[in-house]
Every structure is written in structure tokens, then in C-alpha cells.
Amino acid sequence: MSQSYRYTLGSKTYQFNNLAQLMAKATPQRSGDSLAGVIASSAEERAVAQMTLAEVPLKTFLNDALIPYEDDEITRLIIDEHDTNAFAAIAHLTVGDFRNWLLSDHATSHVLATIRAGITPEMAAAVSKIMRNQDLILVAKKCHVTTAFRNTIGLPGHLSTRLQPNHPTDNVNGIAASILDGLLYGSGDAVIGINPATDNVAQAIKLMRLMDDVIEKYQIPTQSCVLTHVTNTIECIEAGAPVDLVFQSIGGTEATNSSFGFNLNTLAEAQDAAQSLKRGTVGNNVMYFETGQGSSLSANAHHGLDQQTCETRAYAVARKFKPLLVNTVVGFIGPEYLFDGKEITRAGLEDHFCAKLLGVPMGCDVCYTNHAEADQNDMDNLLTLLGVAGCSFVMGIPGSDDIMLNYQTTSFHDALYARRVLGLRPAPEFELWLAKMNIMTDTQQHILSDTLPSQFARSLKALSGGQP
């Protein structure tokens, strides 16, 4: 049963009508919540809401659903799959106590892994709202989430990259050139993933076969994905296409996902189909999800909730299907939702923290649109902070500029920078391949070879009309 919350500051009493309103008012400022009309009216009200939220017992989130159980399958998923045994260790805490405990030395990586099934997305969202950026980084770094398909993603001390060779006309030579460029920078261990310019089953199969040919020819320990709709991928599997990972953008409410054209049953069907192919060599995590703050609001499916809480609820969907990869496309929707570099940075750290706390293998598309009040220096800052926080993977795109999707993100050399300055390494199987191919002469220091690997040189010579 929903209840109201009050806090008296001096001679003034603040009242919050319900838990959803309290959560929204406690959220650090962002343009999307202002657009939705749920933002705090002043910095003072926000601070009061945060102090009030800190006093809320964690148990409240099990009894006061922000979206009614009977109205939303994501709420039902969260409640039905909550692990009371895992929750027992923190069941006595308030949100504020939970923050203090997470920051303590008692909350080790092992302990955090044992309780993650007892944490609901709303609990994670609530505690993030009263944490500073450094708190989000410190706790996230302790949350280790490891997955595997043809290599191992998420090991401590590692940073993987999605090689994103998008092309505005899906030109095969253009895509192949981008793949080669990325591989020569040591990019692509998380996935070689293409957003198709023409999104249909036939085109998806064509691109899947292209990437499969490259992976097979050079024996690359990585996986491929065409980021088409989940129902298209199911059709591709039925047609015998070489599907490694199944992709879908997901949201935190049933109405959001309905607007995307799927439900939980659709994802279960796709997961079963992909796992039946048994294409993984070191694991069988076959799903790849993308999320982003603002998607529920843009679909008019947010139920009056703040965008960060909606975002965190999407991680319940991700957690259900044990994905290889999840990433928040943090600044992609635009300044209507995250206005500037400061808001994008905060959102990226929140998303990474909440996902890792819940046991989701989170990466980040560190990005912005050209009409946002942000630039590449803001992205450098967020990339560095996420690298410190233990982010699973980031994007790698030629020149940071996605010429098909028309947004700015991180480049191959940006990822190389992060690995070098923070002492992070690619997936171990991929690192061995980089050394074997002589792409890097020193994989620990990330020193690139001065010469083109002989196998790549022969292939390029053949393409130009010479003999392999």
C-alpha cells in the first residue's frame, strides 16, 4: 500500500505523496525528468527528498510496487523472482544504511555477489540517488560480473570493446575496412556488432555471414551480432544463419517493451533458439541488450516514474536472460533527456553502478548527439571514470563518429587510451590472439605492431587483384 512521506526542515514541512514521487524528487537533476514534470522544484527540495529517501527501509520496496503488480509484467518479474534468502543479509537496512554498508569493507566482491539476487532494481535505483559519483565508482568496482561465449568478458582488470563497423548503405567493403581497422587497434573482443542500415531478415543474414566468414578465416576468439529486432533474429536462426548473439533494446516497463514490439516470452523463445545452436566455445551467454535513460518517457510508458528508476527496472529483464553483454547508450536519445556533459556523466555512472550491483554485465556506449551541450572531452572524462569503475566494455567506432546512426561515441584509439592509462587488458582469449597475429608486439603495454599482420596483408593483396 502506497504511503506519503514527510520531512520537516526548520519551519517548513515537505510532503511527498508516494514512493514514486519521493524517488523522482530525490533524483539528481536531468532534463528528462523536467520534461516529464517529476523533477524536484529546487535544490533544497531535492536534498530533502534524498534525506527522506535515506530513511526508507529496503523492505518497503517489496511491499510498495511503483507500478502495480497486476498491470506490468516487469513488476511481476521483479517480485516473483526476488530471492528472500539473499535479501536476508540486508533486510534490516534503510536506503541510507545500505549506502553506508555498500561503501564499507564488509561489502566485499564475494559478499556483493551473494546478495545481488536479493536486491530489486528499485532498491538499487534508490541507493544510487543518495550517492556521490565517487561512491558509484567505488562500489561498482567491487561488483564483478563475468560472462562468456567465445571469450570471457568482465574479468577484473579487463576492458573489452564492441567493434561497431556501421555503414550508411551497409556496403560490404566499407564494413570490412572498419572491421580491419578496429582489429588492428585491438578492438572487437566484446563483439563485432553491426547496426544494419536496412533492417530486414535478408540483410541481417548477409551481414551475419560476412562477420562469420571473417571470424572463421582468422580464427578470432570473439562473437558477432547484427543489431536487428529480436523477431528478425529468430527468423534468421530458422533460416540457418550463423547467429552468435541475439540483440534487443529493452525498457523497464511492459508498455515500453510493447512499444518495441516484444515481451518476455519473445526473449525466452529467442534465447532458447540461440542456445540450441551451441556456437559458443567457452560459454553460452547468447543475449545482447541495450538500454538508455529516457526510453520509457519517449514511449509515453513511464507511469510517472523518473527516467533513472525506469532504466534500472530494465536490468531486471536483462538479469532474467543471463546475457553476454548489456550496455546503456547513455547520451544517444538526446538533450531532451540528458542535457549536457554533466548529466550524461552522472547517468553513465548510475547505470553502470545499478546494473553491476544487480549482477548485470554492463558496458557503456559513451556517447552524445550533436545537438547536446557536450563534447568529446566530456566523453573522455566519462570513459576514464567508467574504466576506473570496472566497466565491462565500451564502443569502438572509426574516428568516434558513427556515420550511419549520426552520433558521437568512442573510437578505437579511445579504447586503447583507456587500456593504456588504466592498465586494463582485453579478454584473455582475445589478447592471446592479438599476440599470435602480431597485431600487438607487447599485449601488456598495448604496443601496436609497425607492420600489417601477414594474414591480413595477403587478404588485402588478393582483394586488390594480386595473388594471396
Coordinates of C-alpha atoms in Angstrom, one line a residue:
M1 CA 0.0 0.0 0.0
S2 CA 1.4 3.4 -1.0
Q3 CA 2.1 5.9 1.7
S4 CA 3.1 9.5 1.9
Y5 CA 6.4 10.8 3.3
R6 CA 7.1 13.9 5.3
Y7 CA 10.3 15.7 6.3
T8 CA 10.5 18.9 8.4
L9 CA 13.3 21.3 7.8
G10 CA 13.3 24.3 10.1
S11 CA 9.8 25.7 10.0
K12 CA 8.9 24.1 6.6
T13 CA 7.4 20.6 6.1
Y14 CA 7.9 18.9 2.8
Q15 CA 5.4 16.2 1.8
F16 CA 5.9 13.5 -0.9
N17 CA 2.6 11.8 -1.9
N18 CA 4.1 8.4 -2.6
L19 CA 7.3 6.4 -3.0
A20 CA 7.4 7.1 -6.8
Q21 CA 7.3 10.8 -6.2
L22 CA 9.9 10.6 -3.5
M23 CA 12.2 8.7 -5.8
A24 CA 11.7 11.2 -8.6
K25 CA 12.3 14.2 -6.4
A26 CA 15.5 12.7 -4.9
T27 CA 17.0 12.1 -8.4
P28 CA 19.9 14.4 -9.4
Q29 CA 18.8 16.9 -12.0
R30 CA 18.3 15.9 -15.6
S31 CA 16.3 17.3 -18.4
G32 CA 14.1 14.2 -19.0
D33 CA 12.6 14.4 -15.5
S34 CA 11.9 18.1 -16.1
L35 CA 10.2 17.3 -19.3
A36 CA 8.1 14.6 -17.5
G37 CA 7.2 17.1 -14.7
V38 CA 8.5 14.9 -11.9
I39 CA 11.7 16.8 -11.0
A40 CA 12.3 18.5 -7.7
S41 CA 11.3 22.2 -7.8
S42 CA 14.5 23.3 -6.2
A43 CA 17.9 22.1 -5.0
E44 CA 16.6 22.3 -1.4
E45 CA 13.6 20.0 -2.2
R46 CA 15.9 17.6 -3.9
A47 CA 18.2 17.5 -0.8
V48 CA 15.2 17.0 1.5
A49 CA 13.9 14.2 -0.7
Q50 CA 17.3 12.5 -0.6
M51 CA 17.3 12.7 3.2
T52 CA 13.8 11.3 3.4
L53 CA 14.6 8.5 1.0
A54 CA 17.6 7.6 3.1
E55 CA 15.3 6.8 5.9
V56 CA 13.1 4.4 3.9
P57 CA 13.5 0.7 4.8
L58 CA 14.6 -1.5 2.0
K59 CA 11.7 -3.8 2.8
T60 CA 9.3 -1.0 1.6
F61 CA 10.2 -1.7 -2.0
L62 CA 8.9 -5.3 -1.7
N63 CA 5.5 -4.1 -0.4
D64 CA 5.0 -0.8 -2.4
A65 CA 5.3 -1.5 -6.1
L66 CA 6.0 1.6 -8.1
I67 CA 3.9 0.1 -11.0
P68 CA 1.1 -2.2 -9.8
Y69 CA 1.8 -5.9 -9.9
E70 CA -1.3 -6.7 -12.0
D71 CA -0.5 -4.0 -14.6
D72 CA 3.1 -4.8 -15.5
E73 CA 5.0 -8.0 -16.3
I74 CA 8.3 -6.4 -15.3
T75 CA 6.9 -5.7 -11.8
R76 CA 5.7 -9.3 -11.7
L77 CA 9.2 -10.5 -12.8
I78 CA 10.9 -8.4 -10.1
I79 CA 8.6 -9.6 -7.3
D80 CA 8.2 -13.2 -8.3
E81 CA 12.0 -13.8 -8.7
H82 CA 13.1 -11.9 -5.6
D83 CA 15.4 -14.1 -3.6
T84 CA 14.4 -13.7 0.1
N85 CA 17.4 -15.7 1.3
A86 CA 19.9 -13.5 -0.5
F87 CA 18.0 -10.4 0.8
A88 CA 18.2 -11.6 4.5
A89 CA 21.7 -10.1 5.0
I90 CA 20.4 -6.6 4.2
A91 CA 16.7 -6.8 5.1
H92 CA 17.1 -4.8 8.2
L93 CA 18.7 -1.8 6.5
T94 CA 17.3 1.5 5.3
V95 CA 18.4 3.0 2.0
G96 CA 20.9 5.2 3.8
D97 CA 22.2 2.3 5.8
F98 CA 22.5 0.3 2.6
R99 CA 24.7 3.1 1.1
N100 CA 27.0 3.0 4.1
W101 CA 27.2 -0.7 4.1
L102 CA 28.0 -0.9 0.4
L103 CA 30.9 1.6 0.9
S104 CA 32.2 -0.4 3.9
D105 CA 34.9 -3.0 3.9
H106 CA 32.3 -5.6 4.8
A107 CA 30.8 -5.4 1.4
T108 CA 33.5 -7.4 -0.4
S109 CA 33.2 -8.6 -4.0
H110 CA 32.2 -12.1 -2.7
V111 CA 29.6 -10.7 -0.4
L112 CA 28.1 -8.5 -3.0
A113 CA 27.8 -11.5 -5.3
T114 CA 25.9 -13.4 -2.7
I115 CA 23.2 -10.7 -2.1
R116 CA 22.6 -9.5 -5.7
A117 CA 19.6 -11.7 -6.2
G118 CA 18.0 -10.1 -3.2
I119 CA 18.4 -6.6 -4.5
T120 CA 15.5 -5.2 -6.5
P121 CA 16.0 -2.6 -9.2
E122 CA 14.1 -0.1 -7.2
M123 CA 16.5 -0.6 -4.2
A124 CA 19.5 -0.1 -6.5
A125 CA 18.0 3.0 -8.0
A126 CA 17.1 4.4 -4.6
V127 CA 20.5 4.0 -3.1
S128 CA 22.2 5.4 -6.2
K129 CA 20.2 8.6 -5.8
I130 CA 21.9 9.4 -2.5
M131 CA 25.4 8.5 -3.6
R132 CA 28.1 10.8 -5.0
N133 CA 29.9 9.9 -8.2
Q134 CA 32.9 8.5 -6.3
D135 CA 30.5 6.3 -4.3
L136 CA 29.1 4.9 -7.5
I137 CA 32.6 4.2 -8.9
L138 CA 33.9 2.6 -5.7
V139 CA 31.1 0.2 -5.2
A140 CA 30.8 -0.7 -8.9
K141 CA 34.4 -1.6 -9.0
K142 CA 33.8 -4.2 -6.3
C143 CA 30.9 -5.8 -8.3
H144 CA 32.4 -8.5 -10.6
V145 CA 30.1 -9.9 -13.3
T146 CA 31.7 -12.4 -15.7
T147 CA 30.2 -13.9 -18.8
A148 CA 31.4 -16.0 -21.7
F149 CA 30.7 -17.1 -25.3
R150 CA 33.9 -17.4 -27.4
N151 CA 35.9 -15.4 -24.9
T152 CA 35.5 -14.2 -21.3
I153 CA 34.1 -10.8 -20.6
G154 CA 34.1 -8.8 -17.3
L155 CA 37.1 -10.2 -15.5
P156 CA 38.7 -7.7 -13.0
G157 CA 41.4 -5.7 -14.7
H158 CA 40.0 -6.1 -18.1
L159 CA 38.1 -3.7 -20.5
S160 CA 36.6 -5.1 -23.7
T161 CA 35.3 -3.3 -26.8
R162 CA 32.5 -3.7 -29.2
L163 CA 33.8 -3.1 -32.7
Q164 CA 31.0 -1.2 -34.4
P165 CA 31.6 -1.1 -38.2
N166 CA 28.3 0.6 -39.2
H167 CA 27.9 1.9 -42.8
P168 CA 25.1 4.1 -44.1
T169 CA 24.5 1.8 -47.0
D170 CA 25.7 -1.5 -45.5
N171 CA 28.5 -1.5 -48.1
V172 CA 30.4 -4.8 -47.6
N173 CA 33.8 -3.2 -48.4
G174 CA 33.2 -0.3 -46.1
I175 CA 32.2 -2.6 -43.2
A176 CA 35.2 -4.9 -43.9
A177 CA 37.5 -1.9 -43.8
S178 CA 36.1 -0.8 -40.5
I179 CA 36.5 -4.3 -39.0
L180 CA 40.1 -4.5 -40.2
D181 CA 40.8 -1.0 -38.7
G182 CA 39.3 -2.0 -35.4
L183 CA 41.1 -5.3 -35.1
L184 CA 44.4 -3.5 -35.8
Y185 CA 43.8 -1.4 -32.7
G186 CA 43.0 -4.4 -30.6
S187 CA 39.2 -3.7 -30.7
G188 CA 36.4 -6.3 -31.0
D189 CA 36.7 -8.7 -28.1
A190 CA 33.2 -8.0 -26.7
V191 CA 31.5 -8.4 -30.1
I192 CA 31.7 -7.3 -33.7
G193 CA 28.3 -5.7 -33.8
I194 CA 26.6 -4.0 -36.8
N195 CA 23.5 -1.8 -36.7
P196 CA 22.1 -2.5 -40.2
A197 CA 21.1 0.4 -42.3
T198 CA 18.4 -1.7 -44.0
D199 CA 16.7 -3.7 -41.2
N200 CA 15.2 -6.9 -42.6
V201 CA 15.9 -10.6 -42.4
A202 CA 17.7 -11.0 -45.7
Q203 CA 20.1 -8.1 -45.0
A204 CA 20.7 -9.4 -41.4
I205 CA 21.7 -12.8 -42.8
K206 CA 24.0 -11.2 -45.3
L207 CA 25.8 -9.3 -42.6
M208 CA 25.9 -12.3 -40.3
R209 CA 27.6 -14.3 -42.9
L210 CA 30.1 -11.6 -43.6
M211 CA 31.2 -11.4 -40.0
D212 CA 31.1 -15.2 -39.6
D213 CA 33.5 -15.5 -42.6
V214 CA 35.9 -13.0 -41.0
I215 CA 35.8 -14.7 -37.6
E216 CA 36.3 -18.1 -39.1
K217 CA 39.0 -17.1 -41.6
Y218 CA 41.2 -15.5 -39.0
Q219 CA 40.1 -17.7 -36.1
I220 CA 39.2 -14.7 -33.9
P221 CA 38.0 -15.6 -30.4
T222 CA 35.1 -13.2 -30.5
Q223 CA 31.4 -13.2 -31.4
S224 CA 29.2 -11.3 -33.9
C225 CA 25.8 -9.7 -33.7
V226 CA 23.5 -7.9 -36.1
L227 CA 21.5 -5.5 -34.0
T228 CA 18.2 -6.2 -35.7
H229 CA 14.8 -6.8 -34.0
V230 CA 14.6 -10.0 -31.9
T231 CA 11.9 -11.4 -34.1
N232 CA 14.1 -10.9 -37.1
T233 CA 16.9 -12.8 -35.4
I234 CA 14.5 -15.7 -34.6
E235 CA 13.7 -15.9 -38.3
C236 CA 17.4 -15.8 -39.2
I237 CA 18.0 -18.8 -36.9
E238 CA 15.2 -20.6 -38.5
A239 CA 16.7 -19.9 -41.9
G240 CA 20.1 -21.5 -40.8
A241 CA 22.0 -18.2 -40.4
P242 CA 25.2 -18.2 -38.3
V243 CA 23.7 -16.4 -35.3
D244 CA 26.1 -15.9 -32.3
L245 CA 24.2 -13.3 -30.2
V246 CA 20.6 -12.2 -30.1
F247 CA 20.1 -8.5 -29.8
Q248 CA 17.2 -6.4 -28.4
S249 CA 16.7 -2.9 -27.0
I250 CA 14.8 -3.3 -23.7
G251 CA 13.0 -1.0 -21.3
G252 CA 11.9 -1.1 -17.7
T253 CA 8.1 -1.3 -18.2
E254 CA 5.9 -3.7 -20.0
A255 CA 4.4 -0.8 -22.0
T256 CA 7.9 0.3 -23.1
N257 CA 8.8 -3.2 -24.4
S258 CA 5.4 -3.5 -26.1
S259 CA 6.2 -0.3 -28.0
F260 CA 9.4 -2.0 -29.0
G261 CA 7.4 -5.0 -30.3
F262 CA 8.3 -7.8 -27.9
N263 CA 7.6 -9.2 -24.4
L264 CA 9.4 -11.6 -22.0
N265 CA 8.1 -14.6 -23.8
T266 CA 9.6 -13.4 -27.1
L267 CA 13.0 -13.1 -25.4
A268 CA 12.7 -16.5 -23.9
E269 CA 12.0 -18.0 -27.3
A270 CA 15.0 -16.2 -28.8
Q271 CA 17.3 -17.3 -26.1
D272 CA 16.3 -21.0 -26.5
A273 CA 16.8 -20.8 -30.2
A274 CA 20.2 -19.2 -30.0
Q275 CA 21.4 -21.6 -27.3
S276 CA 20.3 -24.6 -29.3
L277 CA 22.9 -23.6 -32.0
K278 CA 25.7 -24.2 -29.4
R279 CA 28.1 -21.8 -31.2
G280 CA 29.9 -20.7 -28.0
T281 CA 33.2 -22.3 -27.2
V282 CA 33.9 -21.2 -23.6
G283 CA 30.4 -20.3 -22.6
N284 CA 26.8 -20.0 -23.7
N285 CA 25.6 -16.5 -22.8
V286 CA 23.8 -15.6 -26.0
M287 CA 21.9 -12.4 -25.4
Y288 CA 22.9 -8.8 -26.0
F289 CA 20.7 -6.0 -24.7
E290 CA 20.8 -2.2 -25.0
T291 CA 19.2 0.2 -22.6
G292 CA 19.1 4.0 -22.1
Q293 CA 17.6 6.6 -19.8
G294 CA 14.6 8.2 -21.4
S295 CA 13.3 5.3 -23.5
S296 CA 10.2 4.8 -21.3
L297 CA 9.4 8.5 -21.3
S298 CA 9.8 8.8 -25.1
A299 CA 7.4 5.9 -25.5
N300 CA 4.9 7.5 -23.0
A301 CA 5.3 4.4 -21.0
H302 CA 7.0 5.6 -17.8
H303 CA 4.0 5.5 -15.4
G304 CA 5.0 8.8 -13.9
L305 CA 8.4 7.4 -12.7
D306 CA 11.7 9.2 -13.1
Q307 CA 13.8 8.0 -16.0
Q308 CA 16.6 6.6 -13.9
T309 CA 14.3 4.3 -12.0
C310 CA 12.7 3.1 -15.2
E311 CA 16.1 2.5 -16.6
T312 CA 17.1 0.4 -13.6
R313 CA 14.0 -1.7 -13.9
A314 CA 15.2 -2.7 -17.4
Y315 CA 18.1 -4.5 -15.7
A316 CA 15.6 -7.0 -14.2
V317 CA 14.7 -8.0 -17.8
A318 CA 18.4 -8.3 -18.6
R319 CA 19.2 -10.3 -15.5
K320 CA 16.5 -12.8 -16.3
F321 CA 18.1 -13.9 -19.5
K322 CA 21.8 -14.1 -18.5
P323 CA 23.2 -12.0 -21.3
L324 CA 26.8 -11.9 -22.5
L325 CA 26.6 -8.1 -22.9
V326 CA 24.4 -5.2 -21.8
N327 CA 25.2 -1.6 -22.5
T328 CA 23.5 1.7 -21.7
V329 CA 23.5 4.0 -24.8
V330 CA 23.9 6.8 -22.3
G331 CA 23.6 10.0 -24.4
F332 CA 22.1 8.7 -27.6
I333 CA 18.4 9.8 -27.2
G334 CA 19.5 13.4 -26.9
P335 CA 19.5 16.5 -24.7
E336 CA 15.7 16.3 -24.1
Y337 CA 16.6 13.5 -21.6
L338 CA 20.2 14.2 -20.7
F339 CA 21.0 17.8 -21.4
D340 CA 24.8 18.2 -21.1
G341 CA 28.0 16.5 -20.3
K342 CA 27.4 16.7 -16.6
E343 CA 24.1 14.9 -16.8
I344 CA 25.4 12.3 -19.3
T345 CA 28.4 11.6 -16.9
R346 CA 26.1 11.2 -13.9
A347 CA 23.7 8.9 -15.8
G348 CA 26.5 6.7 -17.1
L349 CA 27.9 6.2 -13.7
E350 CA 24.4 5.5 -12.2
D351 CA 23.6 3.0 -15.0
H352 CA 26.9 1.1 -14.6
F353 CA 26.6 1.0 -10.8
C354 CA 23.0 -0.2 -10.7
A355 CA 23.5 -2.9 -13.3
K356 CA 26.6 -4.3 -11.7
L357 CA 25.0 -4.3 -8.3
L358 CA 22.2 -6.3 -9.7
G359 CA 24.6 -8.8 -11.4
V360 CA 24.2 -7.5 -15.0
P361 CA 27.4 -7.4 -17.2
M362 CA 27.2 -3.7 -18.0
G363 CA 29.1 -1.8 -20.6
C364 CA 28.5 1.7 -21.8
D365 CA 28.2 3.5 -25.2
V366 CA 29.9 6.7 -24.0
C367 CA 28.1 9.0 -26.4
Y368 CA 26.2 12.2 -27.3
T369 CA 24.2 13.7 -30.1
N370 CA 25.4 16.7 -32.0
H371 CA 22.7 19.0 -30.5
A372 CA 23.6 18.1 -26.9
E373 CA 25.7 20.5 -24.7
A374 CA 28.6 18.1 -24.7
D375 CA 31.8 17.4 -26.5
Q376 CA 34.5 14.8 -26.8
N377 CA 36.3 16.0 -23.7
D378 CA 33.1 15.1 -21.7
M379 CA 33.3 11.6 -23.3
D380 CA 37.0 11.3 -22.3
N381 CA 36.1 12.1 -18.7
L382 CA 33.2 9.6 -18.6
L383 CA 35.3 6.9 -20.4
T384 CA 38.1 7.3 -17.8
L385 CA 35.7 7.2 -14.9
L386 CA 34.0 4.1 -16.2
G387 CA 37.3 2.4 -16.8
V388 CA 38.2 3.0 -13.1
A389 CA 34.8 1.7 -12.1
G390 CA 35.3 -1.6 -13.8
C391 CA 33.1 -1.2 -16.9
S392 CA 32.8 -4.4 -18.9
F393 CA 33.1 -2.9 -22.3
V394 CA 32.8 0.3 -24.4
M395 CA 32.3 1.0 -28.1
G396 CA 35.0 1.3 -30.8
I397 CA 34.0 3.2 -33.9
P398 CA 36.2 4.7 -36.6
G399 CA 37.1 8.3 -35.6
S400 CA 34.4 8.3 -32.8
D401 CA 31.8 9.2 -35.5
D402 CA 29.0 6.8 -36.3
I403 CA 28.3 7.8 -39.9
M404 CA 25.2 5.6 -40.1
L405 CA 23.5 6.5 -36.8
N406 CA 24.8 10.1 -36.7
Y407 CA 26.1 10.4 -33.2
Q408 CA 29.4 10.7 -31.4
T409 CA 30.9 8.0 -29.3
T410 CA 34.3 6.4 -28.5
S411 CA 36.8 5.4 -31.1
F412 CA 39.3 2.5 -31.4
H413 CA 42.1 4.7 -30.2
D414 CA 39.9 6.0 -27.3
A415 CA 39.6 2.4 -26.0
L416 CA 43.3 1.9 -26.5
Y417 CA 43.9 5.0 -24.4
A418 CA 41.8 3.7 -21.6
R419 CA 43.6 0.3 -21.6
R420 CA 47.0 2.0 -21.5
V421 CA 46.4 4.7 -18.9
L422 CA 44.4 2.4 -16.5
G423 CA 46.4 -0.8 -17.1
L424 CA 43.4 -2.7 -18.4
R425 CA 43.5 -5.7 -20.7
P426 CA 41.3 -7.2 -23.4
A427 CA 39.6 -10.6 -22.9
P428 CA 42.3 -13.1 -22.2
E429 CA 41.5 -15.3 -25.2
F430 CA 41.5 -12.3 -27.5
E431 CA 44.7 -11.0 -26.0
L432 CA 46.4 -14.3 -26.9
W433 CA 45.1 -13.9 -30.5
L434 CA 46.4 -10.3 -30.8
A435 CA 49.9 -11.6 -29.9
K436 CA 49.6 -14.6 -32.2
M437 CA 48.6 -12.4 -35.1
N438 CA 51.4 -9.9 -34.3
I439 CA 48.8 -7.1 -34.1
M440 CA 50.5 -6.1 -30.8
T441 CA 54.1 -6.7 -30.1
D442 CA 53.5 -6.2 -26.3
T443 CA 50.0 -7.0 -25.2
Q444 CA 50.6 -5.9 -21.6
Q445 CA 51.7 -2.5 -22.6
H446 CA 49.3 -2.4 -25.7
I447 CA 52.1 -1.7 -28.1
L448 CA 50.9 -2.0 -31.7
S449 CA 53.0 -3.6 -34.4
D450 CA 54.5 -1.4 -37.0
T451 CA 53.7 -3.9 -39.8
L452 CA 50.5 -5.3 -41.1
P453 CA 49.9 -8.9 -40.0
S454 CA 50.9 -11.3 -42.7
Q455 CA 47.4 -12.9 -43.0
F456 CA 45.7 -9.5 -43.3
A457 CA 48.3 -8.4 -45.9
R458 CA 47.7 -11.5 -48.0
S459 CA 43.9 -10.9 -47.9
L460 CA 44.3 -7.2 -48.9
K461 CA 46.6 -8.1 -51.7
A462 CA 44.0 -10.6 -53.0
L463 CA 41.2 -8.0 -52.9
S464 CA 43.4 -5.6 -54.9
G465 CA 43.9 -8.1 -57.6
G466 CA 47.2 -9.6 -56.6
Q467 CA 47.8 -13.2 -55.6
P468 CA 47.2 -14.3 -52.0

